[in-house]
Amino acid sequence: LDQDLAWGSGYFAMTQYLIVLTVYKGFGTINDVTVNRIVANLAGIFLSLVLAAIPPGIFGSSPRELQFLLEDKKRAFRDCLRLILDESKTEHRLPQHDLAARLHRLHATAKATFIAGFSDANTYHKDAQQLKSLPILKVDPRMQVALGNAAVLGASLLSLIRLAILIVESDTELAGFAEGAEERKVLEEIVSGLDIQDDPHNISGYAIIERVNAEKEHERPSMLQDKFEETYTQGVSPHTMMANFSLYLMHYIMKREKSNVAYGFFGRGRAEYSQCSTLPDHLHFTNSGLFRSIYGTDGLVNEE
């Protein structure tokens, strides 16, 4: 559809057709029928505007759907880290095959959740961009940026889960996350700092898809695995890489929680985000001893 006229041209043609057909059938004069159709169209437009403003409403320019998606990504992120932390303990450890199978299912759940949530948010956004020339229906340009950020976060989370699968396959005891290890402390701080919206009735998109996937067998995600440590870590421990990657995702999530996108008529609406994940000061990139021991503060690998 034309983003300036949307269905306007179609409605115009249908109105003309109704006027001609009504007059042809002899239900009134052309002037009476024309006035009747104009009034009826205006009344329909006004009524649709009123209904759209009554909660609960769907505003395509609202970041609400992206907020739901962010919460689902945080749930998958938390479950991935918890699984690694729990299974790195010596007691009651799952067999490698079972642990890998749970990560495969987590990857499938996170992927399906992202596709469903992002598709809804993107569809609403495209619909909201119709008639964008009208000053009362403009979409905040930050919404497009927020969609891009959601895509980056979704893809990065799937990469983290795939990295966890590779670590499980190469280190059956997860020795790099043993008690006292710096990498383990980082993951524990991240899990502790995640502020996730309560879902007591398990009706979130993530919970629903997780229940469906629990009854299925899931294949290993497609990824390269030959010479894993030599090819992908460049001498850095994969456990340290996962800790740093998780730290990066945590910072990214904290930034997304602070997004402020306007929506609604004249952009007066604001979607307040009540969740606020946190990290201790020493785990910010510029202060993290783990990060600086491998990377310089400018983000480059130390030459030595």
Short mmCIF file of C-alpha atoms in Angstrom, two decimals:
data_model
loop_
_atom_site.label_atom_id
_atom_site.label_comp_id
_atom_site.label_asym_id
_atom_site.label_seq_id
_atom_site.Cartn_x
_atom_site.Cartn_y
_atom_site.Cartn_z
CA LEU A 1 0.00 0.00 0.00
CA ASP A 2 1.02 3.58 -0.57
CA GLN A 3 2.42 4.84 2.74
CA ASP A 4 0.90 8.29 2.23
CA LEU A 5 -2.58 7.24 1.08
CA ALA A 6 -2.88 3.68 2.43
CA TRP A 7 -6.44 2.46 1.68
CA GLY A 8 -7.60 5.99 0.81
CA SER A 9 -7.70 5.40 -2.93
CA GLY A 10 -9.55 2.11 -2.41
CA TYR A 11 -12.14 3.70 -0.11
CA PHE A 12 -12.63 6.53 -2.62
CA ALA A 13 -13.32 4.08 -5.46
CA MET A 14 -15.70 2.01 -3.30
CA THR A 15 -17.59 5.14 -2.23
CA GLN A 16 -18.07 6.20 -5.85
CA TYR A 17 -19.27 2.71 -6.73
CA LEU A 18 -21.83 2.70 -3.89
CA ILE A 19 -23.15 6.13 -4.90
CA VAL A 20 -23.58 5.14 -8.56
CA LEU A 21 -25.15 1.78 -7.67
CA THR A 22 -27.56 3.32 -5.13
CA VAL A 23 -28.71 6.05 -7.53
CA TYR A 24 -29.01 3.53 -10.37
CA LYS A 25 -31.30 1.35 -8.24
CA GLY A 26 -33.49 4.38 -7.55
CA PHE A 27 -33.00 4.67 -3.77
CA GLY A 28 -32.46 8.44 -3.87
CA THR A 29 -31.17 11.40 -5.84
CA ILE A 30 -27.47 11.71 -6.55
CA ASN A 31 -27.07 14.68 -4.16
CA ASP A 32 -28.86 12.93 -1.28
CA VAL A 33 -26.91 9.70 -1.73
CA THR A 34 -23.57 11.56 -1.98
CA VAL A 35 -24.18 13.49 1.24
CA ASN A 36 -25.31 10.30 2.95
CA ARG A 37 -22.12 8.45 1.97
CA ILE A 38 -19.85 11.34 3.04
CA VAL A 39 -21.53 11.54 6.45
CA ALA A 40 -21.43 7.75 6.85
CA ASN A 41 -17.71 7.61 5.98
CA LEU A 42 -16.84 10.44 8.38
CA ALA A 43 -18.89 8.79 11.14
CA GLY A 44 -17.07 5.49 10.55
CA ILE A 45 -13.66 7.18 10.68
CA PHE A 46 -14.55 9.02 13.90
CA LEU A 47 -15.85 5.85 15.52
CA SER A 48 -12.69 3.92 14.61
CA LEU A 49 -10.56 6.66 16.17
CA VAL A 50 -12.62 6.53 19.38
CA LEU A 51 -12.40 2.73 19.58
CA ALA A 52 -8.65 2.81 18.95
CA ALA A 53 -8.19 5.16 21.92
CA ILE A 54 -10.11 2.93 24.35
CA PRO A 55 -7.83 0.58 26.30
CA PRO A 56 -6.72 -2.03 25.68
CA GLY A 57 -5.67 -0.75 22.27
CA ILE A 58 -3.09 -1.84 19.76
CA PHE A 59 -0.85 1.05 18.71
CA GLY A 60 1.48 -0.01 15.95
CA SER A 61 3.87 2.75 16.93
CA SER A 62 3.96 1.56 20.54
CA PRO A 63 7.00 -0.43 21.75
CA ARG A 64 4.74 -2.62 23.89
CA GLU A 65 5.21 -5.71 21.71
CA LEU A 66 8.96 -5.17 21.77
CA GLN A 67 8.83 -4.97 25.55
CA PHE A 68 7.07 -8.33 25.68
CA LEU A 69 9.72 -9.72 23.33
CA LEU A 70 12.52 -8.29 25.48
CA GLU A 71 11.09 -10.03 28.54
CA ASP A 72 10.98 -13.33 26.65
CA LYS A 73 14.59 -12.88 25.57
CA LYS A 74 15.58 -12.22 29.19
CA ARG A 75 13.82 -15.42 30.25
CA ALA A 76 15.72 -17.45 27.66
CA PHE A 77 18.97 -15.70 28.63
CA ARG A 78 18.41 -16.50 32.31
CA ASP A 79 17.53 -20.14 31.60
CA CYS A 80 20.68 -20.61 29.51
CA LEU A 81 22.97 -19.24 32.22
CA ARG A 82 21.17 -21.11 34.99
CA LEU A 83 21.50 -24.37 33.09
CA ILE A 84 25.25 -23.89 32.69
CA LEU A 85 25.69 -22.86 36.34
CA ASP A 86 23.60 -25.72 37.72
CA GLU A 87 25.27 -28.37 35.58
CA SER A 88 28.80 -27.18 36.36
CA LYS A 89 28.34 -28.34 39.95
CA THR A 90 29.75 -31.73 40.80
CA GLU A 91 26.63 -33.19 42.42
CA HIS A 92 23.56 -34.34 40.47
CA ARG A 93 25.06 -33.45 37.11
CA LEU A 94 23.10 -34.38 33.99
CA PRO A 95 24.74 -36.66 31.44
CA GLN A 96 26.30 -34.73 28.57
CA HIS A 97 23.68 -35.98 26.09
CA ASP A 98 20.78 -34.84 28.28
CA LEU A 99 22.36 -31.44 28.94
CA ALA A 100 22.96 -30.93 25.22
CA ALA A 101 19.35 -31.94 24.49
CA ARG A 102 18.07 -29.33 26.94
CA LEU A 103 20.18 -26.67 25.26
CA HIS A 104 18.87 -27.77 21.86
CA ARG A 105 15.32 -27.34 23.15
CA LEU A 106 16.19 -23.96 24.66
CA HIS A 107 17.61 -22.82 21.32
CA ALA A 108 14.45 -23.93 19.49
CA THR A 109 12.25 -22.18 22.06
CA ALA A 110 14.24 -18.94 21.96
CA LYS A 111 14.22 -18.95 18.15
CA ALA A 112 10.47 -19.58 17.85
CA THR A 113 9.72 -16.96 20.51
CA PHE A 114 11.82 -14.36 18.73
CA ILE A 115 10.28 -15.05 15.31
CA ALA A 116 6.72 -14.82 16.66
CA GLY A 117 7.29 -11.71 18.79
CA PHE A 118 9.34 -9.82 16.23
CA SER A 119 6.86 -10.62 13.47
CA ASP A 120 3.99 -9.11 15.50
CA ALA A 121 5.95 -5.97 16.41
CA ASN A 122 7.17 -5.46 12.85
CA THR A 123 3.69 -6.00 11.37
CA TYR A 124 2.11 -3.45 13.73
CA HIS A 125 4.87 -0.99 12.95
CA LYS A 126 4.38 -1.30 9.18
CA ASP A 127 0.63 -0.84 9.59
CA ALA A 128 1.17 2.26 11.75
CA GLN A 129 3.29 3.86 9.04
CA GLN A 130 0.28 4.19 6.74
CA LEU A 131 -0.87 7.81 6.31
CA LYS A 132 2.44 8.92 7.77
CA SER A 133 2.08 12.35 6.14
CA LEU A 134 -0.65 13.27 8.64
CA PRO A 135 0.85 15.07 11.66
CA ILE A 136 -1.36 13.17 14.14
CA LEU A 137 -0.31 9.71 12.92
CA LYS A 138 3.47 10.00 12.68
CA VAL A 139 5.52 7.08 13.97
CA ASP A 140 8.47 7.87 16.21
CA PRO A 141 11.62 7.11 14.13
CA ARG A 142 13.14 5.56 17.25
CA MET A 143 10.68 2.70 16.82
CA GLN A 144 12.53 1.53 13.70
CA VAL A 145 15.80 1.67 15.64
CA ALA A 146 14.20 -0.33 18.48
CA LEU A 147 13.15 -3.02 15.99
CA GLY A 148 16.73 -3.26 14.75
CA ASN A 149 18.02 -3.51 18.32
CA ALA A 150 15.54 -6.31 19.04
CA ALA A 151 16.81 -8.21 16.00
CA VAL A 152 20.43 -7.83 17.17
CA LEU A 153 19.53 -9.04 20.66
CA GLY A 154 17.58 -12.03 19.33
CA ALA A 155 20.40 -13.13 17.03
CA SER A 156 23.03 -12.61 19.73
CA LEU A 157 21.09 -14.69 22.26
CA LEU A 158 20.84 -17.58 19.80
CA SER A 159 24.60 -17.31 19.25
CA LEU A 160 25.17 -17.47 23.02
CA ILE A 161 23.11 -20.65 23.29
CA ARG A 162 25.03 -22.20 20.39
CA LEU A 163 28.28 -21.27 22.15
CA ALA A 164 27.00 -22.99 25.29
CA ILE A 165 26.29 -26.12 23.25
CA LEU A 166 29.84 -26.13 21.86
CA ILE A 167 31.28 -25.71 25.36
CA VAL A 168 29.20 -28.60 26.68
CA GLU A 169 30.38 -30.79 23.81
CA SER A 170 34.06 -29.93 24.37
CA ASP A 171 34.07 -29.79 28.19
CA THR A 172 31.80 -32.45 29.64
CA GLU A 173 32.47 -31.36 33.23
CA LEU A 174 32.23 -27.62 32.56
CA ALA A 175 35.41 -27.16 34.56
CA GLY A 176 35.75 -23.55 33.40
CA PHE A 177 32.63 -22.66 35.40
CA ALA A 178 33.61 -24.53 38.56
CA GLU A 179 33.07 -23.04 42.02
CA GLY A 180 35.36 -20.05 42.58
CA ALA A 181 36.07 -19.42 38.88
CA GLU A 182 35.85 -15.77 37.80
CA GLU A 183 33.67 -16.75 34.84
CA ARG A 184 31.17 -18.40 37.17
CA LYS A 185 31.00 -15.31 39.37
CA VAL A 186 30.20 -13.17 36.34
CA LEU A 187 27.35 -15.45 35.23
CA GLU A 188 25.96 -15.54 38.78
CA GLU A 189 26.00 -11.73 39.00
CA ILE A 190 24.19 -11.48 35.65
CA VAL A 191 21.46 -13.95 36.69
CA SER A 192 21.06 -12.12 39.99
CA GLY A 193 20.83 -8.72 38.29
CA LEU A 194 18.24 -9.65 35.65
CA ASP A 195 14.92 -7.98 36.43
CA ILE A 196 12.26 -10.04 34.67
CA GLN A 197 8.53 -9.41 34.69
CA ASP A 198 6.59 -11.94 36.76
CA ASP A 199 4.63 -14.53 34.80
CA PRO A 200 2.76 -16.45 37.55
CA HIS A 201 0.28 -18.05 35.16
CA ASN A 202 2.88 -18.95 32.49
CA ILE A 203 1.07 -17.12 29.70
CA SER A 204 4.04 -15.30 28.19
CA GLY A 205 5.04 -16.19 24.64
CA TYR A 206 8.19 -17.87 25.94
CA ALA A 207 6.29 -20.02 28.48
CA ILE A 208 3.71 -21.12 25.91
CA ILE A 209 6.29 -22.14 23.31
CA GLU A 210 8.41 -23.81 25.98
CA ARG A 211 5.48 -26.05 26.97
CA VAL A 212 4.91 -27.02 23.35
CA ASN A 213 8.60 -27.77 22.77
CA ALA A 214 8.89 -29.85 25.94
CA GLU A 215 7.04 -32.67 24.16
CA LYS A 216 9.32 -32.68 21.13
CA GLU A 217 12.78 -33.86 20.17
CA HIS A 218 15.02 -31.09 18.82
CA GLU A 219 17.99 -31.44 16.54
CA ARG A 220 21.32 -29.81 17.20
CA PRO A 221 21.39 -26.27 15.75
CA SER A 222 23.36 -25.96 12.54
CA MET A 223 26.85 -24.61 13.27
CA LEU A 224 30.49 -25.29 12.57
CA GLN A 225 32.36 -27.29 15.20
CA ASP A 226 35.68 -28.39 13.70
CA LYS A 227 38.66 -27.12 15.73
CA PHE A 228 36.30 -25.02 17.84
CA GLU A 229 38.84 -23.47 20.20
CA GLU A 230 41.45 -22.82 17.49
CA THR A 231 38.99 -21.32 15.03
CA TYR A 232 36.66 -19.23 17.16
CA THR A 233 38.35 -18.32 20.43
CA GLN A 234 41.78 -17.27 19.10
CA GLY A 235 43.49 -18.48 22.25
CA VAL A 236 40.83 -17.15 24.64
CA SER A 237 39.15 -19.75 26.82
CA PRO A 238 35.62 -20.50 25.51
CA HIS A 239 34.35 -20.19 29.10
CA THR A 240 35.83 -16.68 29.32
CA MET A 241 34.37 -15.90 25.92
CA MET A 242 30.91 -16.97 27.11
CA ALA A 243 31.22 -14.90 30.27
CA ASN A 244 32.24 -11.82 28.28
CA PHE A 245 29.52 -12.44 25.68
CA SER A 246 26.93 -12.76 28.46
CA LEU A 247 28.24 -9.55 30.01
CA TYR A 248 27.84 -7.79 26.68
CA LEU A 249 24.26 -9.07 26.33
CA MET A 250 23.46 -7.90 29.86
CA HIS A 251 24.67 -4.38 29.04
CA TYR A 252 22.65 -4.47 25.82
CA ILE A 253 19.52 -5.54 27.71
CA MET A 254 19.99 -2.79 30.30
CA LYS A 255 20.24 -0.25 27.48
CA ARG A 256 17.08 -1.57 25.78
CA GLU A 257 15.13 -1.31 29.03
CA LYS A 258 15.71 2.44 28.98
CA SER A 259 14.34 3.01 25.47
CA ASN A 260 11.78 5.81 25.28
CA VAL A 261 9.59 5.62 22.18
CA ALA A 262 6.62 7.97 21.76
CA TYR A 263 3.37 6.66 20.29
CA GLY A 264 -0.33 7.47 19.93
CA PHE A 265 -1.95 10.66 18.69
CA PHE A 266 0.59 13.47 18.32
CA GLY A 267 3.18 11.19 19.96
CA ARG A 268 1.96 11.90 23.47
CA GLY A 269 2.05 8.33 24.72
CA ARG A 270 4.98 6.78 26.54
CA ALA A 271 5.37 3.09 27.29
CA GLU A 272 6.75 3.01 30.81
CA TYR A 273 9.14 0.11 31.40
CA SER A 274 9.06 -1.02 35.02
CA GLN A 275 11.87 -3.59 34.80
CA CYS A 276 15.39 -2.38 35.53
CA SER A 277 18.20 -4.95 35.40
CA THR A 278 21.43 -4.04 37.18
CA LEU A 279 25.07 -4.99 37.42
CA PRO A 280 27.61 -4.16 40.13
CA ASP A 281 30.06 -1.42 39.18
CA HIS A 282 32.99 -3.78 38.90
CA LEU A 283 31.27 -5.68 36.07
CA HIS A 284 30.87 -2.72 33.76
CA PHE A 285 33.13 -3.17 30.76
CA THR A 286 35.60 -0.49 31.70
CA ASN A 287 35.87 -1.82 35.28
CA SER A 288 35.63 -5.58 34.75
CA GLY A 289 38.86 -7.36 35.67
CA LEU A 290 37.76 -10.39 33.64
CA PHE A 291 37.19 -8.26 30.57
CA ARG A 292 40.37 -6.21 30.91
CA SER A 293 42.50 -9.30 31.50
CA ILE A 294 41.68 -10.45 27.96
CA TYR A 295 40.75 -7.23 26.16
CA GLY A 296 42.03 -3.71 26.37
CA THR A 297 39.66 -0.99 27.52
CA ASP A 298 39.27 0.01 23.88
CA GLY A 299 37.86 -3.45 23.10
CA LEU A 300 40.96 -4.83 21.34
CA VAL A 301 42.79 -8.02 22.26
CA ASN A 302 46.02 -7.32 24.09
CA GLU A 303 49.01 -8.14 21.90
CA GLU A 304 50.86 -9.85 24.70
#
